[in-house]
Amino acid sequence: MQDAATPLVDAPPAPRRRSAQTRTIIATSAGNALEMFDFTVFSYFAALIGKTFFPVDSGAGPLLLAMATFGVGFVMRPLGGVLIGNYADRAGRRAALTLTIQLMIAGTALIALTPSYARIGVVAPVLVVIGRLLQGLSAGGEIGASTTFLMESGPLSGRGFMVSWQMISQGVAALLGALSGALLSAVLSANALESWGWRVPFLLGLLLGPVGFYIRRHLDETHVPTHDAGGSAMREVFTHYLGRVVLGTLMIIGGTSTLYIFVFYMPAYAVRTLHLPMATSLLAGCASGLAMIVAALVSGLWIIDRLPRRKPMIAVTWLLSLACVYPAFRLLIAAPSVGLMVAIVTVVMAFATAGSSAFLLLIMEAFPPRVRATALATIYSFGVTIFGGFAQFNVTWLLHRTGDPMSPAWYVLTCGAVSMIALWRFRERPADSHHDGR
């Protein structure tokens, strides 16, 4: 419980003008979209990246080493969430947003421009791992800084619309990542794709980085720390709000497990377990991206800001998403087809995404502005790392141990059940309260 002497109110910023809000949306969405875009592209071209940067005769195999390199980024997310979230609360949102996009640009440049193992030897995988470490550090802090900035940039009655752009940008990135993979696979030969073609999406993403950096540097600050805010926001979060952080982390695992299983694991599952064609992964990626964009836009424009409370909408959308999981896998196992696969991914991701913006608001409104970015970044990065980043590994292990093709469904349903219980236990705070946790 917060000390009674602590100021109860952090003065909320004045609502932004429409032009400033547009600039805010573009600037904050760019960095988040770049992170999600790189994530999607890396997953599609993991086999080619493995062949480029790791010795072909390595015992573990280039693909396994590439996926291990991919996973390194997740390990850095909690550290990025704590450090950059704390920086956003102590130095301001704009400073943190500028830092995260710089880290993302540096990490992407290392992956896109590093010569192959055949040319520079062991230095190549070292540089790529460093690139993934920088990307993971950036991604961990990006969600806290960018989402709080979006929320604080709009009027109280428009928070849902502003925050929805966080999810819209992720959907756009997933869609563009899938489309770039499909386009390059269609127009380039296998040799060209392996030699240099896989680098093209990273280079395109790299070109967007400086634009986002320039815009972010000229944004209006939404959070000016008070003179007594010299302490650690991280310490305050874990000292006074630990219960909310734990519940928030448990709440997020349902949505993050759904995203990582249905968007990133499902295509591999369809090919390896259901024996569907490789084109399934690209079609499913496009479908999931479109579903996320439409669901987030509809909920942000017409639903969230018209509801007096966040929890009912979150509960309904989560339940609808979870209700689809068991029959979805049963249908796919009984009669696998590309069309059914695309339809299932679309429906599940639409329901899962529809309540995501409301969930982000529920979390942010539970913390005062002086620790808001730290709290959200910590909750998000730990939940995503443990239950999202390791989702594919966990499900693959379950499949190996049990031989049950329904294993992905049991994983998502278990995570979803835990999230529903945590949501029930989490107390919703008034949207207009800037309080100290009493």
Tab-separated table of C-alpha atoms in Angstrom:
chain	number	residue	atom	x	y	z
A	1	MET	CA	0.000	0.000	0.000
A	2	GLN	CA	1.300	3.407	-0.900
A	3	ASP	CA	2.470	5.793	1.802
A	4	ALA	CA	-0.082	8.491	2.654
A	5	ALA	CA	2.482	11.213	2.075
A	6	THR	CA	2.911	10.267	-1.559
A	7	PRO	CA	1.124	12.653	-3.944
A	8	LEU	CA	-2.172	11.148	-5.037
A	9	VAL	CA	-2.356	12.867	-8.384
A	10	ASP	CA	-0.088	13.071	-11.403
A	11	ALA	CA	-1.455	15.877	-13.500
A	12	PRO	CA	-2.922	14.415	-16.696
A	13	PRO	CA	-1.802	16.011	-19.954
A	14	ALA	CA	-4.081	18.202	-22.001
A	15	PRO	CA	-5.797	16.392	-24.906
A	16	ARG	CA	-3.811	16.552	-28.137
A	17	ARG	CA	-5.019	18.317	-31.224
A	18	ARG	CA	-6.066	16.085	-34.103
A	19	SER	CA	-2.876	16.740	-36.103
A	20	ALA	CA	-0.737	15.961	-33.078
A	21	GLN	CA	-2.704	12.765	-32.463
A	22	THR	CA	-2.115	11.680	-36.055
A	23	ARG	CA	1.604	12.295	-35.663
A	24	THR	CA	1.549	10.362	-32.396
A	25	ILE	CA	-0.196	7.388	-33.993
A	26	ILE	CA	2.284	7.268	-36.876
A	27	ALA	CA	5.351	7.629	-34.684
A	28	THR	CA	4.386	5.096	-32.043
A	29	SER	CA	3.005	2.571	-34.514
A	30	ALA	CA	6.138	2.641	-36.673
A	31	GLY	CA	8.457	1.203	-34.044
A	32	ASN	CA	6.008	-1.431	-32.885
A	33	ALA	CA	5.244	-2.440	-36.475
A	34	LEU	CA	8.966	-2.684	-37.283
A	35	GLU	CA	9.496	-5.025	-34.326
A	36	MET	CA	6.562	-7.258	-35.298
A	37	PHE	CA	7.556	-7.172	-38.971
A	38	ASP	CA	11.100	-8.344	-38.192
A	39	PHE	CA	9.673	-11.059	-35.949
A	40	THR	CA	7.407	-12.359	-38.731
A	41	VAL	CA	10.060	-12.214	-41.441
A	42	PHE	CA	12.648	-13.951	-39.263
A	43	SER	CA	10.219	-16.809	-38.575
A	44	TYR	CA	9.447	-17.244	-42.293
A	45	PHE	CA	13.100	-17.231	-43.385
A	46	ALA	CA	14.619	-19.020	-40.374
A	47	ALA	CA	15.909	-21.904	-42.527
A	48	LEU	CA	17.676	-19.555	-44.965
A	49	ILE	CA	19.085	-17.420	-42.150
A	50	GLY	CA	20.433	-20.577	-40.532
A	51	LYS	CA	22.231	-21.590	-43.723
A	52	THR	CA	23.686	-18.085	-44.118
A	53	PHE	CA	25.119	-17.522	-40.653
A	54	PHE	CA	25.844	-20.969	-39.239
A	55	PRO	CA	28.141	-23.729	-40.512
A	56	VAL	CA	26.195	-26.343	-42.438
A	57	ASP	CA	28.085	-29.183	-40.765
A	58	SER	CA	27.239	-28.063	-37.213
A	59	GLY	CA	25.883	-30.892	-35.129
A	60	ALA	CA	22.739	-29.113	-34.007
A	61	GLY	CA	21.874	-27.982	-37.525
A	62	PRO	CA	21.630	-24.480	-38.970
A	63	LEU	CA	17.859	-24.254	-38.490
A	64	LEU	CA	18.059	-25.135	-34.813
A	65	LEU	CA	20.803	-22.572	-34.294
A	66	ALA	CA	18.796	-19.944	-36.176
A	67	MET	CA	15.766	-20.577	-33.961
A	68	ALA	CA	17.997	-20.413	-30.883
A	69	THR	CA	19.245	-17.032	-32.128
A	70	PHE	CA	15.629	-16.008	-32.635
A	71	GLY	CA	14.837	-17.026	-29.052
A	72	VAL	CA	17.692	-14.953	-27.656
A	73	GLY	CA	15.614	-11.865	-28.377
A	74	PHE	CA	12.906	-13.090	-26.011
A	75	VAL	CA	15.395	-13.555	-23.193
A	76	MET	CA	16.224	-9.850	-23.393
A	77	ARG	CA	12.588	-8.687	-23.347
A	78	PRO	CA	12.100	-8.711	-19.556
A	79	LEU	CA	15.336	-6.770	-19.077
A	80	GLY	CA	14.270	-4.265	-21.725
A	81	GLY	CA	10.825	-3.989	-20.179
A	82	VAL	CA	12.178	-3.188	-16.719
A	83	LEU	CA	15.020	-0.885	-17.773
A	84	ILE	CA	13.336	1.061	-20.581
A	85	GLY	CA	9.984	1.129	-18.788
A	86	ASN	CA	11.710	2.682	-15.790
A	87	TYR	CA	13.442	5.139	-18.140
A	88	ALA	CA	10.075	6.118	-19.673
A	89	ASP	CA	8.657	6.878	-16.233
A	90	ARG	CA	11.705	8.824	-15.070
A	91	ALA	CA	12.874	10.624	-18.251
A	92	GLY	CA	9.599	10.796	-20.191
A	93	ARG	CA	7.833	8.743	-22.871
A	94	ARG	CA	9.433	10.553	-25.807
A	95	ALA	CA	12.956	9.825	-24.580
A	96	ALA	CA	12.132	6.133	-24.203
A	97	LEU	CA	10.472	5.944	-27.619
A	98	THR	CA	13.531	7.516	-29.232
A	99	LEU	CA	15.794	5.016	-27.470
A	100	THR	CA	13.762	1.934	-28.439
A	101	ILE	CA	13.673	2.771	-32.130
A	102	GLN	CA	17.429	3.420	-32.118
A	103	LEU	CA	18.014	-0.013	-30.611
A	104	MET	CA	15.641	-1.599	-33.117
A	105	ILE	CA	17.387	0.088	-36.065
A	106	ALA	CA	20.803	-1.071	-34.838
A	107	GLY	CA	19.621	-4.652	-34.323
A	108	THR	CA	17.885	-4.832	-37.694
A	109	ALA	CA	20.942	-3.372	-39.448
A	110	LEU	CA	23.184	-6.074	-37.995
A	111	ILE	CA	20.884	-8.841	-39.247
A	112	ALA	CA	20.348	-7.282	-42.673
A	113	LEU	CA	23.938	-6.278	-43.421
A	114	THR	CA	26.172	-8.874	-41.736
A	115	PRO	CA	28.102	-10.964	-44.309
A	116	SER	CA	27.634	-14.724	-44.348
A	117	TYR	CA	29.530	-17.299	-42.303
A	118	ALA	CA	31.337	-18.357	-45.476
A	119	ARG	CA	32.822	-14.867	-45.839
A	120	ILE	CA	33.735	-13.785	-42.277
A	121	GLY	CA	33.492	-16.988	-40.275
A	122	VAL	CA	32.387	-17.088	-36.641
A	123	VAL	CA	32.044	-13.294	-36.495
A	124	ALA	CA	28.849	-13.620	-38.562
A	125	PRO	CA	26.718	-15.520	-36.015
A	126	VAL	CA	28.130	-13.372	-33.211
A	127	LEU	CA	26.957	-10.185	-34.935
A	128	VAL	CA	23.530	-11.678	-35.656
A	129	VAL	CA	23.114	-12.722	-32.016
A	130	ILE	CA	24.042	-9.199	-30.928
A	131	GLY	CA	21.428	-7.894	-33.367
A	132	ARG	CA	18.764	-10.115	-31.833
A	133	LEU	CA	19.817	-9.030	-28.330
A	134	LEU	CA	19.361	-5.378	-29.295
A	135	GLN	CA	15.996	-6.126	-30.909
A	136	GLY	CA	14.822	-7.988	-27.818
A	137	LEU	CA	15.925	-5.178	-25.513
A	138	SER	CA	14.046	-2.697	-27.707
A	139	ALA	CA	10.908	-4.818	-27.977
A	140	GLY	CA	10.750	-5.264	-24.210
A	141	GLY	CA	10.617	-1.531	-23.605
A	142	GLU	CA	8.627	-0.562	-26.711
A	143	ILE	CA	5.239	-1.809	-25.539
A	144	GLY	CA	5.330	0.107	-22.251
A	145	ALA	CA	6.554	3.397	-23.694
A	146	SER	CA	4.488	3.382	-26.890
A	147	THR	CA	1.190	2.204	-25.408
A	148	THR	CA	1.276	4.604	-22.464
A	149	PHE	CA	2.153	7.389	-24.886
A	150	LEU	CA	-0.846	6.516	-27.068
A	151	MET	CA	-3.154	6.399	-24.067
A	152	GLU	CA	-1.948	9.709	-22.629
A	153	SER	CA	-2.057	11.467	-26.000
A	154	GLY	CA	-5.826	11.253	-26.368
A	155	PRO	CA	-8.788	12.537	-24.404
A	156	LEU	CA	-10.308	10.349	-21.703
A	157	SER	CA	-13.213	9.532	-24.017
A	158	GLY	CA	-10.872	8.449	-26.808
A	159	ARG	CA	-8.384	6.213	-25.057
A	160	GLY	CA	-9.721	3.037	-26.633
A	161	PHE	CA	-9.277	4.429	-30.126
A	162	MET	CA	-5.716	5.599	-29.451
A	163	VAL	CA	-4.575	2.355	-27.815
A	164	SER	CA	-6.173	0.256	-30.568
A	165	TRP	CA	-3.394	1.452	-32.884
A	166	GLN	CA	-0.985	-0.677	-30.896
A	167	MET	CA	-2.825	-3.803	-32.068
A	168	ILE	CA	-3.511	-2.409	-35.554
A	169	SER	CA	0.212	-1.869	-36.090
A	170	GLN	CA	0.905	-5.475	-35.092
A	171	GLY	CA	-1.702	-6.682	-37.573
A	172	VAL	CA	-0.255	-4.531	-40.363
A	173	ALA	CA	3.225	-5.882	-39.636
A	174	ALA	CA	2.028	-9.502	-39.643
A	175	LEU	CA	0.233	-8.925	-42.950
A	176	LEU	CA	3.192	-7.186	-44.603
A	177	GLY	CA	5.572	-9.855	-43.326
A	178	ALA	CA	3.495	-12.636	-44.872
A	179	LEU	CA	3.028	-10.728	-48.130
A	180	SER	CA	6.749	-10.019	-48.433
A	181	GLY	CA	7.513	-13.694	-47.900
A	182	ALA	CA	4.991	-14.715	-50.539
A	183	LEU	CA	6.174	-12.117	-53.051
A	184	LEU	CA	9.868	-12.933	-52.696
A	185	SER	CA	9.190	-16.673	-52.910
A	186	ALA	CA	7.207	-16.104	-56.109
A	187	VAL	CA	9.587	-13.806	-57.997
A	188	LEU	CA	13.018	-15.068	-56.919
A	189	SER	CA	14.730	-18.351	-57.626
A	190	ALA	CA	15.642	-20.592	-54.707
A	191	ASN	CA	19.318	-19.657	-55.073
A	192	ALA	CA	18.619	-15.919	-55.176
A	193	LEU	CA	16.296	-16.162	-52.170
A	194	GLU	CA	18.946	-18.027	-50.187
A	195	SER	CA	21.802	-15.796	-51.308
A	196	TRP	CA	20.316	-12.321	-50.789
A	197	GLY	CA	16.540	-12.301	-51.188
A	198	TRP	CA	15.728	-12.970	-47.527
A	199	ARG	CA	17.573	-9.747	-46.604
A	200	VAL	CA	15.195	-7.548	-48.633
A	201	PRO	CA	12.373	-7.337	-46.022
A	202	PHE	CA	14.879	-6.429	-43.291
A	203	LEU	CA	16.353	-3.707	-45.501
A	204	LEU	CA	12.908	-2.325	-46.260
A	205	GLY	CA	12.096	-2.278	-42.562
A	206	LEU	CA	15.426	-0.592	-41.918
A	207	LEU	CA	14.479	2.238	-44.273
A	208	LEU	CA	11.414	3.012	-42.159
A	209	GLY	CA	13.450	3.276	-38.962
A	210	PRO	CA	15.002	6.724	-39.516
A	211	VAL	CA	11.598	8.139	-40.454
A	212	GLY	CA	10.115	6.871	-37.210
A	213	PHE	CA	13.109	8.179	-35.268
A	214	TYR	CA	12.751	11.675	-36.758
A	215	ILE	CA	9.033	11.836	-35.983
A	216	ARG	CA	9.487	10.527	-32.444
A	217	ARG	CA	12.120	13.146	-31.654
A	218	HIS	CA	9.589	15.896	-32.433
A	219	LEU	CA	6.644	14.535	-30.468
A	220	ASP	CA	5.060	16.434	-27.595
A	221	GLU	CA	5.796	14.835	-24.232
A	222	THR	CA	2.771	13.402	-22.386
A	223	HIS	CA	4.423	12.690	-19.045
A	224	VAL	CA	6.666	15.193	-17.272
A	225	PRO	CA	8.155	13.537	-14.184
A	226	THR	CA	7.801	15.438	-10.915
A	227	HIS	CA	10.851	16.562	-8.936
A	228	ASP	CA	10.348	13.800	-6.368
A	229	ALA	CA	10.343	11.123	-9.078
A	230	GLY	CA	14.050	10.503	-8.841
A	231	GLY	CA	13.643	7.054	-7.310
A	232	SER	CA	13.211	3.820	-9.169
A	233	ALA	CA	9.843	3.179	-10.784
A	234	MET	CA	10.795	-0.492	-10.862
A	235	ARG	CA	11.266	-0.516	-7.087
A	236	GLU	CA	7.921	1.180	-6.543
A	237	VAL	CA	6.138	-1.251	-8.874
A	238	PHE	CA	7.504	-4.329	-7.133
A	239	THR	CA	7.100	-2.852	-3.656
A	240	HIS	CA	3.588	-1.406	-3.843
A	241	TYR	CA	1.965	-3.043	-6.863
A	242	LEU	CA	3.381	-6.573	-6.948
A	243	GLY	CA	-0.070	-8.178	-6.719
A	244	ARG	CA	-1.286	-6.294	-9.771
A	245	VAL	CA	1.869	-7.178	-11.705
A	246	VAL	CA	1.404	-10.889	-10.954
A	247	LEU	CA	-2.281	-10.840	-11.930
A	248	GLY	CA	-1.515	-8.782	-15.024
A	249	THR	CA	1.137	-11.271	-16.131
A	250	LEU	CA	-1.272	-14.174	-15.594
A	251	MET	CA	-3.962	-12.324	-17.546
A	252	ILE	CA	-1.747	-11.772	-20.550
A	253	ILE	CA	-0.740	-15.404	-21.046
A	254	GLY	CA	-4.100	-16.336	-22.567
A	255	GLY	CA	-3.893	-13.783	-25.340
A	256	THR	CA	-0.176	-14.231	-25.983
A	257	SER	CA	-0.454	-18.042	-26.168
A	258	THR	CA	-3.315	-17.678	-28.664
A	259	LEU	CA	-1.299	-15.257	-30.805
A	260	TYR	CA	1.895	-17.300	-30.869
A	261	ILE	CA	0.141	-20.629	-31.451
A	262	PHE	CA	-2.389	-19.537	-34.086
A	263	VAL	CA	-0.186	-17.056	-35.944
A	264	PHE	CA	3.354	-18.421	-35.639
A	265	TYR	CA	3.076	-22.090	-34.677
A	266	MET	CA	-0.051	-23.114	-36.572
A	267	PRO	CA	1.523	-22.947	-40.060
A	268	ALA	CA	4.324	-25.317	-39.007
A	269	TYR	CA	1.769	-27.549	-37.294
A	270	ALA	CA	-0.312	-27.621	-40.471
A	271	VAL	CA	2.674	-28.707	-42.571
A	272	ARG	CA	4.288	-31.190	-40.196
A	273	THR	CA	1.274	-32.708	-38.439
A	274	LEU	CA	-1.590	-32.149	-40.867
A	275	HIS	CA	0.565	-32.448	-44.032
A	276	LEU	CA	-0.821	-29.320	-45.677
A	277	PRO	CA	1.204	-27.407	-48.313
A	278	MET	CA	3.797	-24.775	-47.377
A	279	ALA	CA	1.606	-22.049	-48.895
A	280	THR	CA	-0.578	-22.511	-45.828
A	281	SER	CA	1.851	-20.523	-43.692
A	282	LEU	CA	1.695	-17.473	-45.951
A	283	LEU	CA	-2.088	-17.591	-46.376
A	284	ALA	CA	-2.600	-18.024	-42.651
A	285	GLY	CA	-0.210	-15.136	-41.960
A	286	CYS	CA	-2.147	-12.824	-44.281
A	287	ALA	CA	-5.472	-13.915	-42.782
A	288	SER	CA	-4.321	-13.395	-39.196
A	289	GLY	CA	-2.927	-9.948	-40.015
A	290	LEU	CA	-6.171	-8.831	-41.663
A	291	ALA	CA	-8.229	-10.220	-38.783
A	292	MET	CA	-6.135	-8.315	-36.245
A	293	ILE	CA	-6.410	-5.056	-38.183
A	294	VAL	CA	-10.188	-5.230	-38.633
A	295	ALA	CA	-10.940	-6.417	-35.096
A	296	ALA	CA	-8.730	-3.791	-33.441
A	297	LEU	CA	-10.063	-1.006	-35.662
A	298	VAL	CA	-13.719	-1.889	-35.101
A	299	SER	CA	-13.331	-2.237	-31.341
A	300	GLY	CA	-11.277	0.968	-31.113
A	301	LEU	CA	-13.614	3.072	-33.231
A	302	TRP	CA	-17.024	1.932	-32.031
A	303	ILE	CA	-16.930	-0.238	-28.929
A	304	ILE	CA	-14.302	0.315	-26.213
A	305	ASP	CA	-14.877	4.027	-25.563
A	306	ARG	CA	-18.653	3.545	-25.399
A	307	LEU	CA	-18.514	0.969	-22.622
A	308	PRO	CA	-18.379	2.078	-18.974
A	309	ARG	CA	-16.136	-0.846	-17.962
A	310	ARG	CA	-13.273	-2.820	-19.539
A	311	LYS	CA	-13.600	-6.257	-17.928
A	312	PRO	CA	-16.927	-7.387	-19.454
A	313	MET	CA	-15.687	-6.812	-23.013
A	314	ILE	CA	-12.401	-8.568	-22.276
A	315	ALA	CA	-14.179	-11.553	-20.737
A	316	VAL	CA	-16.640	-11.933	-23.632
A	317	THR	CA	-14.025	-11.729	-26.385
A	318	TRP	CA	-11.666	-14.086	-24.559
A	319	LEU	CA	-14.443	-16.624	-23.975
A	320	LEU	CA	-15.479	-16.484	-27.635
A	321	SER	CA	-11.874	-17.020	-28.686
A	322	LEU	CA	-11.383	-19.950	-26.310
A	323	ALA	CA	-14.705	-21.499	-27.328
A	324	CYS	CA	-13.339	-21.821	-30.865
A	325	VAL	CA	-10.104	-23.554	-29.926
A	326	TYR	CA	-11.267	-27.122	-29.209
A	327	PRO	CA	-13.627	-27.499	-32.199
A	328	ALA	CA	-11.054	-25.784	-34.428
A	329	PHE	CA	-8.401	-28.410	-33.796
A	330	ARG	CA	-10.917	-31.251	-33.932
A	331	LEU	CA	-12.070	-30.089	-37.354
A	332	LEU	CA	-8.535	-29.626	-38.641
A	333	ILE	CA	-7.461	-33.073	-37.488
A	334	ALA	CA	-10.562	-34.738	-38.926
A	335	ALA	CA	-10.569	-32.932	-42.282
A	336	PRO	CA	-7.443	-30.815	-42.817
A	337	SER	CA	-7.603	-28.244	-45.591
A	338	VAL	CA	-6.045	-24.883	-46.377
A	339	GLY	CA	-9.423	-23.140	-46.526
A	340	LEU	CA	-10.445	-24.451	-43.109
A	341	MET	CA	-7.093	-23.493	-41.672
A	342	VAL	CA	-7.368	-19.904	-42.921
A	343	ALA	CA	-10.966	-19.602	-41.682
A	344	ILE	CA	-10.037	-20.865	-38.214
A	345	VAL	CA	-7.055	-18.530	-37.841
A	346	THR	CA	-9.196	-15.590	-38.978
A	347	VAL	CA	-12.040	-16.222	-36.527
A	348	VAL	CA	-9.873	-17.010	-33.510
A	349	MET	CA	-7.565	-14.021	-34.013
A	350	ALA	CA	-10.499	-11.666	-34.602
A	351	PHE	CA	-12.036	-12.593	-31.233
A	352	ALA	CA	-8.674	-12.599	-29.444
A	353	THR	CA	-7.687	-9.178	-30.812
A	354	ALA	CA	-11.061	-7.492	-30.247
A	355	GLY	CA	-10.517	-7.351	-26.486
A	356	SER	CA	-6.762	-6.690	-26.525
A	357	SER	CA	-6.961	-2.891	-26.515
A	358	ALA	CA	-9.423	-2.974	-23.621
A	359	PHE	CA	-7.027	-5.266	-21.773
A	360	LEU	CA	-4.112	-2.865	-22.265
A	361	LEU	CA	-6.264	-0.023	-20.927
A	362	LEU	CA	-7.346	-2.113	-17.935
A	363	ILE	CA	-3.703	-2.669	-17.019
A	364	MET	CA	-2.555	0.922	-17.551
A	365	GLU	CA	-5.481	2.421	-15.642
A	366	ALA	CA	-4.519	0.294	-12.638
A	367	PHE	CA	-1.246	2.212	-12.201
A	368	PRO	CA	-0.469	5.903	-11.707
A	369	PRO	CA	1.430	7.666	-14.514
A	370	ARG	CA	4.711	7.785	-12.590
A	371	VAL	CA	5.079	3.959	-12.832
A	372	ARG	CA	2.670	3.129	-15.667
A	373	ALA	CA	5.216	2.408	-18.399
A	374	THR	CA	7.345	0.246	-16.093
A	375	ALA	CA	4.343	-1.760	-14.938
A	376	LEU	CA	2.954	-2.428	-18.410
A	377	ALA	CA	6.362	-3.237	-19.912
A	378	THR	CA	7.154	-5.647	-17.077
A	379	ILE	CA	3.814	-7.430	-17.298
A	380	TYR	CA	3.911	-7.695	-21.067
A	381	SER	CA	7.547	-8.729	-21.465
A	382	PHE	CA	7.491	-11.445	-18.795
A	383	GLY	CA	4.170	-12.870	-19.986
A	384	VAL	CA	5.136	-12.858	-23.655
A	385	THR	CA	8.603	-14.286	-23.035
A	386	ILE	CA	7.528	-17.225	-20.869
A	387	PHE	CA	4.210	-18.198	-22.428
A	388	GLY	CA	4.519	-16.747	-25.943
A	389	GLY	CA	8.179	-17.007	-26.826
A	390	PHE	CA	8.376	-20.555	-25.504
A	391	ALA	CA	4.927	-21.567	-26.790
A	392	GLN	CA	6.271	-23.385	-29.833
A	393	PHE	CA	8.844	-25.236	-27.728
A	394	ASN	CA	6.242	-26.148	-25.090
A	395	VAL	CA	3.745	-27.465	-27.617
A	396	THR	CA	6.387	-29.352	-29.577
A	397	TRP	CA	7.478	-31.023	-26.322
A	398	LEU	CA	3.862	-31.925	-25.504
A	399	LEU	CA	3.370	-33.424	-28.964
A	400	HIS	CA	6.538	-35.461	-28.602
A	401	ARG	CA	5.677	-36.686	-25.115
A	402	THR	CA	1.999	-37.472	-25.662
A	403	GLY	CA	1.664	-37.976	-29.409
A	404	ASP	CA	-1.657	-36.144	-29.120
A	405	PRO	CA	-2.317	-33.777	-32.078
A	406	MET	CA	-4.660	-31.844	-29.767
A	407	SER	CA	-1.684	-30.678	-27.675
A	408	PRO	CA	-1.740	-27.096	-29.056
A	409	ALA	CA	-5.401	-26.813	-28.087
A	410	TRP	CA	-4.761	-28.005	-24.529
A	411	TYR	CA	-1.924	-25.501	-24.176
A	412	VAL	CA	-4.031	-22.540	-25.328
A	413	LEU	CA	-7.048	-23.604	-23.261
A	414	THR	CA	-4.954	-24.035	-20.113
A	415	CYS	CA	-3.356	-20.608	-20.522
A	416	GLY	CA	-6.774	-19.123	-21.280
A	417	ALA	CA	-8.311	-20.628	-18.149
A	418	VAL	CA	-5.535	-19.158	-15.998
A	419	SER	CA	-6.091	-15.750	-17.609
A	420	MET	CA	-9.843	-15.860	-16.986
A	421	ILE	CA	-9.290	-16.599	-13.295
A	422	ALA	CA	-6.763	-13.763	-13.046
A	423	LEU	CA	-9.175	-11.405	-14.835
A	424	TRP	CA	-11.888	-12.283	-12.328
A	425	ARG	CA	-9.507	-11.491	-9.440
A	426	PHE	CA	-8.202	-8.232	-10.954
A	427	ARG	CA	-9.967	-5.118	-9.657
A	428	GLU	CA	-10.884	-2.555	-12.299
A	429	ARG	CA	-10.069	1.059	-11.452
A	430	PRO	CA	-11.974	4.117	-12.706
A	431	ALA	CA	-10.616	5.335	-16.041
A	432	ASP	CA	-10.297	8.915	-14.807
A	433	SER	CA	-8.431	8.156	-11.583
A	434	HIS	CA	-4.729	8.946	-11.272
A	435	HIS	CA	-4.253	7.338	-7.932
A	436	ASP	CA	-1.604	5.741	-5.777
A	437	GLY	CA	-3.224	2.349	-5.494
A	438	ARG	CA	-5.553	2.814	-2.544
